[in-house]
mmCIF file of C-alpha atoms in Angstrom:
data_model
loop_
_atom_site.group_PDB
_atom_site.id
_atom_site.type_symbol
_atom_site.label_atom_id
_atom_site.label_comp_id
_atom_site.label_asym_id
_atom_site.label_seq_id
_atom_site.Cartn_x
_atom_site.Cartn_y
_atom_site.Cartn_z
ATOM 1 C CA MET F 189 3.432 -99.477 39.392
ATOM 2 C CA SER F 190 3.645 -101.606 36.278
ATOM 3 C CA MET F 191 4.728 -99.538 33.290
ATOM 4 C CA ILE F 192 4.545 -102.095 30.474
ATOM 5 C CA GLY F 193 2.930 -100.829 27.282
ATOM 6 C CA ASN F 194 3.961 -97.216 27.819
ATOM 7 C CA SER F 195 6.190 -95.513 25.283
ATOM 8 C CA TRP F 196 7.085 -92.458 27.382
ATOM 9 C CA SER F 197 10.743 -92.028 28.264
ATOM 10 C CA PHE F 198 11.762 -93.059 31.767
ATOM 11 C CA ASP F 199 12.357 -89.492 33.000
ATOM 12 C CA LYS F 200 8.698 -88.575 32.359
ATOM 13 C CA TYR F 201 7.514 -90.694 35.286
ATOM 14 C CA ALA F 202 7.292 -89.851 38.965
ATOM 15 C CA PHE F 203 7.636 -92.702 41.441
ATOM 16 C CA LEU F 204 7.780 -93.243 45.178
ATOM 17 C CA THR F 205 11.287 -92.999 46.649
ATOM 18 C CA ALA F 206 12.334 -94.125 50.132
ATOM 19 C CA ARG F 207 14.997 -91.855 51.611
ATOM 20 C CA ASN F 208 17.594 -93.672 53.755
ATOM 21 C CA SER F 209 15.813 -96.909 52.924
ATOM 22 C CA TYR F 210 17.630 -99.052 55.463
ATOM 23 C CA GLU F 211 18.351 -96.478 58.141
ATOM 24 C CA MET F 212 17.295 -96.873 61.761
ATOM 25 C CA PRO F 213 17.267 -93.245 62.948
ATOM 26 C CA PHE F 214 18.056 -92.182 66.485
ATOM 27 C CA VAL F 215 15.413 -90.073 68.223
ATOM 28 C CA ARG F 216 16.254 -87.837 71.187
ATOM 29 C CA LEU F 217 13.792 -88.053 74.064
ATOM 30 C CA ASP F 218 15.603 -85.561 76.285
ATOM 31 C CA GLU F 219 19.149 -84.403 77.026
ATOM 32 C CA GLN F 220 20.132 -87.808 78.440
ATOM 33 C CA SER F 221 18.066 -90.314 76.490
ATOM 34 C CA VAL F 222 18.352 -91.384 72.880
ATOM 35 C CA PHE F 223 16.723 -94.468 71.412
ATOM 36 C CA ARG F 224 16.665 -96.037 67.981
ATOM 37 C CA VAL F 225 13.462 -96.419 65.983
ATOM 38 C CA GLU F 226 13.048 -99.269 63.521
ATOM 39 C CA ARG F 227 12.022 -98.208 60.032
ATOM 40 C CA PRO F 228 8.500 -99.631 59.747
ATOM 41 C CA ARG F 229 9.137 -101.489 56.494
ATOM 42 C CA ILE F 230 12.168 -103.505 55.455
ATOM 43 C CA VAL F 231 13.363 -103.182 51.861
ATOM 44 C CA ARG F 232 11.303 -106.117 50.602
ATOM 45 C CA GLU F 233 8.154 -104.721 52.196
ATOM 46 C CA GLN F 234 8.847 -101.239 50.840
ATOM 47 C CA LEU F 235 9.077 -102.618 47.302
ATOM 48 C CA HIS F 236 5.853 -104.583 47.643
ATOM 49 C CA SER F 237 4.179 -101.445 49.026
ATOM 50 C CA GLY F 238 4.952 -99.419 45.907
ATOM 51 C CA VAL F 239 8.397 -97.904 46.531
ATOM 52 C CA ARG F 240 10.357 -97.890 43.261
ATOM 53 C CA ALA F 241 13.528 -96.025 44.236
ATOM 54 C CA LEU F 242 15.764 -96.710 47.233
ATOM 55 C CA MET F 243 18.411 -94.431 48.723
ATOM 56 C CA LEU F 244 21.086 -96.499 50.491
ATOM 57 C CA LYS F 245 24.279 -95.584 52.371
ATOM 58 C CA ILE F 246 26.990 -98.134 51.574
ATOM 59 C CA PHE F 247 30.577 -98.566 52.750
ATOM 60 C CA ASP F 248 33.419 -101.038 53.177
ATOM 61 C CA THR F 249 36.266 -101.351 55.688
ATOM 62 C CA ARG F 250 40.045 -101.418 55.422
ATOM 63 C CA ASP F 251 40.361 -104.993 56.685
ATOM 64 C CA SER F 252 37.550 -106.528 54.631
ATOM 65 C CA GLU F 253 36.173 -106.327 51.104
ATOM 66 C CA THR F 254 32.654 -106.899 52.423
ATOM 67 C CA ILE F 255 30.320 -104.058 51.462
ATOM 68 C CA TRP F 256 27.792 -102.951 54.053
ATOM 69 C CA VAL F 257 24.579 -100.955 54.148
ATOM 70 C CA ALA F 258 24.674 -98.434 56.985
ATOM 71 C CA GLN F 259 21.631 -98.989 59.142
ATOM 72 C CA ASN F 260 22.082 -96.306 61.764
ATOM 73 C CA THR F 261 22.814 -92.651 62.179
ATOM 74 C CA ASN F 262 23.320 -90.952 65.502
ATOM 75 C CA ASP F 263 21.307 -87.986 66.706
ATOM 76 C CA ASP F 264 23.665 -85.614 64.873
ATOM 77 C CA GLY F 265 23.105 -87.423 61.582
ATOM 78 C CA ASP F 266 26.548 -89.076 61.503
ATOM 79 C CA TYR F 267 27.077 -92.728 60.584
ATOM 80 C CA ASN F 268 27.570 -95.419 63.190
ATOM 81 C CA TRP F 269 29.386 -97.606 60.673
ATOM 82 C CA PHE F 270 29.731 -100.725 62.805
ATOM 83 C CA ASP F 271 26.475 -100.592 64.753
ATOM 84 C CA SER F 272 23.889 -102.964 63.286
ATOM 85 C CA SER F 273 24.975 -102.527 59.668
ATOM 86 C CA THR F 274 23.960 -105.244 57.212
ATOM 87 C CA PRO F 275 25.904 -106.823 54.327
ATOM 88 C CA ALA F 276 24.843 -105.136 51.099
ATOM 89 C CA LEU F 277 24.636 -108.524 49.391
ATOM 90 C CA ALA F 278 21.624 -109.479 51.524
ATOM 91 C CA ILE F 279 19.770 -106.281 50.583
ATOM 92 C CA LEU F 280 20.660 -106.601 46.900
ATOM 93 C CA LYS F 281 19.386 -110.185 46.862
ATOM 94 C CA GLU F 282 15.996 -108.895 48.045
ATOM 95 C CA ILE F 283 16.041 -106.457 45.133
ATOM 96 C CA GLU F 284 16.970 -109.249 42.690
ATOM 97 C CA GLU F 285 14.148 -111.375 44.047
ATOM 98 C CA PHE F 286 11.671 -108.550 43.450
ATOM 99 C CA LEU F 287 12.867 -107.882 39.895
ATOM 100 C CA SER F 288 12.804 -111.584 39.075
ATOM 101 C CA SER F 289 9.251 -111.956 40.394
ATOM 102 C CA ASN F 290 7.968 -108.729 38.797
ATOM 103 C CA PRO F 291 9.206 -108.648 35.183
ATOM 104 C CA PHE F 292 7.380 -105.418 34.294
ATOM 105 C CA GLU F 293 8.761 -103.305 37.152
ATOM 106 C CA ILE F 294 11.690 -100.856 37.063
ATOM 107 C CA LEU F 295 13.741 -99.948 40.144
ATOM 108 C CA THR F 296 16.231 -97.174 40.864
ATOM 109 C CA LEU F 297 19.026 -97.236 43.456
ATOM 110 C CA ILE F 298 20.607 -93.975 44.631
ATOM 111 C CA LEU F 299 23.775 -94.825 46.546
ATOM 112 C CA GLU F 300 25.598 -92.671 49.056
ATOM 113 C CA ASP F 301 28.780 -94.454 48.125
ATOM 114 C CA CYS F 302 31.728 -94.795 50.517
ATOM 115 C CA VAL F 303 33.054 -98.032 48.994
ATOM 116 C CA THR F 304 36.812 -97.852 48.412
ATOM 117 C CA THR F 305 37.528 -101.417 47.246
ATOM 118 C CA SER F 306 38.455 -101.526 43.561
ATOM 119 C CA ASN F 307 35.411 -102.652 41.545
ATOM 120 C CA GLY F 308 33.645 -103.304 44.841
ATOM 121 C CA LEU F 309 30.218 -102.276 43.576
ATOM 122 C CA ALA F 310 30.534 -104.262 40.364
ATOM 123 C CA LYS F 311 31.492 -107.374 42.341
ATOM 124 C CA VAL F 312 28.621 -107.183 44.816
ATOM 125 C CA PHE F 313 26.065 -106.522 42.052
ATOM 126 C CA LYS F 314 27.401 -109.553 40.185
ATOM 127 C CA ALA F 315 27.217 -111.693 43.331
ATOM 128 C CA ALA F 316 23.578 -110.649 43.798
ATOM 129 C CA ARG F 317 22.822 -111.557 40.149
ATOM 130 C CA LEU F 318 21.751 -107.989 39.412
ATOM 131 C CA THR F 319 24.225 -107.207 36.634
ATOM 132 C CA LYS F 320 21.876 -108.566 33.976
ATOM 133 C CA TYR F 321 19.208 -106.024 34.985
ATOM 134 C CA LEU F 322 21.431 -102.919 34.932
ATOM 135 C CA LEU F 323 20.617 -100.193 32.439
ATOM 136 C CA PRO F 324 23.963 -99.618 30.671
ATOM 137 C CA LEU F 325 25.547 -96.209 30.953
ATOM 138 C CA ASN F 326 25.585 -95.861 27.163
ATOM 139 C CA LYS F 327 21.773 -96.019 27.111
ATOM 140 C CA MET F 328 21.469 -93.019 29.419
ATOM 141 C CA PRO F 329 21.346 -89.531 27.846
ATOM 142 C CA GLN F 330 24.926 -88.350 27.338
ATOM 143 C CA HIS F 331 24.566 -85.483 24.879
ATOM 144 C CA ASP F 332 22.280 -82.514 24.392
ATOM 145 C CA GLY F 333 19.089 -83.660 22.720
ATOM 146 C CA GLN F 334 19.299 -87.288 23.817
ATOM 147 C CA SER F 335 16.509 -88.703 25.950
ATOM 148 C CA TRP F 336 16.124 -91.561 28.376
ATOM 149 C CA PRO F 337 14.940 -94.845 26.861
ATOM 150 C CA SER F 338 11.241 -95.568 27.004
ATOM 151 C CA VAL F 339 10.003 -97.777 29.803
ATOM 152 C CA LYS F 340 8.599 -100.097 27.144
ATOM 153 C CA ASP F 341 12.072 -100.609 25.673
ATOM 154 C CA MET F 342 13.663 -100.994 29.113
ATOM 155 C CA VAL F 343 11.212 -103.739 30.028
ATOM 156 C CA ALA F 344 11.614 -105.457 26.658
ATOM 157 C CA ALA F 345 15.416 -105.494 27.082
ATOM 158 C CA ASP F 346 15.085 -106.536 30.747
ATOM 159 C CA GLU F 347 17.257 -103.550 31.708
ATOM 160 C CA ARG F 348 15.120 -102.589 34.676
ATOM 161 C CA LEU F 349 17.616 -101.438 37.304
ATOM 162 C CA ILE F 350 19.065 -97.915 37.252
ATOM 163 C CA VAL F 351 21.919 -97.278 39.689
ATOM 164 C CA PHE F 352 23.382 -93.901 40.631
ATOM 165 C CA THR F 353 26.482 -93.358 42.774
ATOM 166 C CA SER F 354 27.649 -90.326 44.747
ATOM 167 C CA ASP F 355 31.272 -91.155 43.816
ATOM 168 C CA GLU F 356 32.068 -89.392 40.543
ATOM 169 C CA SER F 357 35.070 -91.638 39.832
ATOM 170 C CA LYS F 358 32.871 -94.756 39.620
ATOM 171 C CA GLN F 359 31.289 -93.587 36.352
ATOM 172 C CA LEU F 360 34.613 -94.024 34.570
ATOM 173 C CA SER F 361 36.054 -96.913 36.584
ATOM 174 C CA GLU F 362 32.950 -99.109 36.994
ATOM 175 C CA GLY F 363 30.419 -97.728 34.530
ATOM 176 C CA ILE F 364 28.000 -96.658 37.276
ATOM 177 C CA ALA F 365 26.262 -93.347 36.659
ATOM 178 C CA TYR F 366 27.395 -90.395 38.786
ATOM 179 C CA LYS F 367 24.105 -89.062 40.096
ATOM 180 C CA TRP F 368 24.741 -85.340 39.565
ATOM 181 C CA ASN F 369 25.449 -85.954 35.878
ATOM 182 C CA PHE F 370 21.929 -87.305 35.484
ATOM 183 C CA MET F 371 19.896 -85.846 38.349
ATOM 184 C CA MET F 372 19.097 -82.467 39.826
ATOM 185 C CA GLU F 373 17.651 -81.363 43.135
ATOM 186 C CA ILE F 374 14.500 -79.272 43.092
ATOM 187 C CA GLY F 375 13.361 -77.213 46.052
ATOM 188 C CA LYS F 376 16.644 -77.370 47.959
ATOM 189 C CA GLY F 377 16.525 -75.356 51.149
ATOM 190 C CA VAL F 378 14.703 -75.536 54.456
ATOM 191 C CA ASP F 379 12.196 -78.020 53.102
ATOM 192 C CA VAL F 380 13.244 -81.444 51.849
ATOM 193 C CA GLY F 381 14.404 -81.228 48.244
ATOM 194 C CA HIS F 382 13.121 -83.428 45.459
ATOM 195 C CA LEU F 383 15.352 -85.321 43.034
ATOM 196 C CA ALA F 384 14.485 -85.358 39.348
ATOM 197 C CA LEU F 385 16.165 -86.837 36.301
ATOM 198 C CA LYS F 386 17.720 -84.416 33.861
ATOM 199 C CA GLU F 387 16.265 -84.660 30.385
ATOM 200 C CA SER F 388 19.757 -84.425 28.911
ATOM 201 C CA PHE F 389 23.313 -84.781 30.092
ATOM 202 C CA TYR F 390 25.911 -82.273 28.929
ATOM 203 C CA TRP F 391 29.541 -83.376 28.739
#
């Protein structure tokens, strides 16, 4: 959805979000048989099909600074860290390609963040040439009464990538927004909850 020309603040929009955007879930056939199902659309295809927010599980390892996107979970929902995971840089380059080719589009990344390398996220975003698109933390609402910037202003400034992390420490150390400072879950319970942006952030 192209949002150029609109003066509403970013939090006033609803957009399609892909949960576990790169996951290949395991499906149990019976007590003995489990097989893996490919997600029908890769990240690039999801973006071109209208998805504007991606939820990704990312991690690194003790013996390497490479950051990976977890592609699999087992039938209990746990990560299979080393089974068919993909370097995050490759996925982020697809996102950079989309933003570069679609100058009026805004994307959001919601990261389940298990990266332990110091400044690991900042480095991989820089390597993917995404840093220039990041909406700075100081332009997000940080006090009562503040609002999100308008989509018109975000497009004009070319700050069209919003990134949230599940690691609270990264907001201070790397300037990446801690998601629960800026988001809330609606409808949590038996049914799948919905994430929404808070209108204001309270210190």
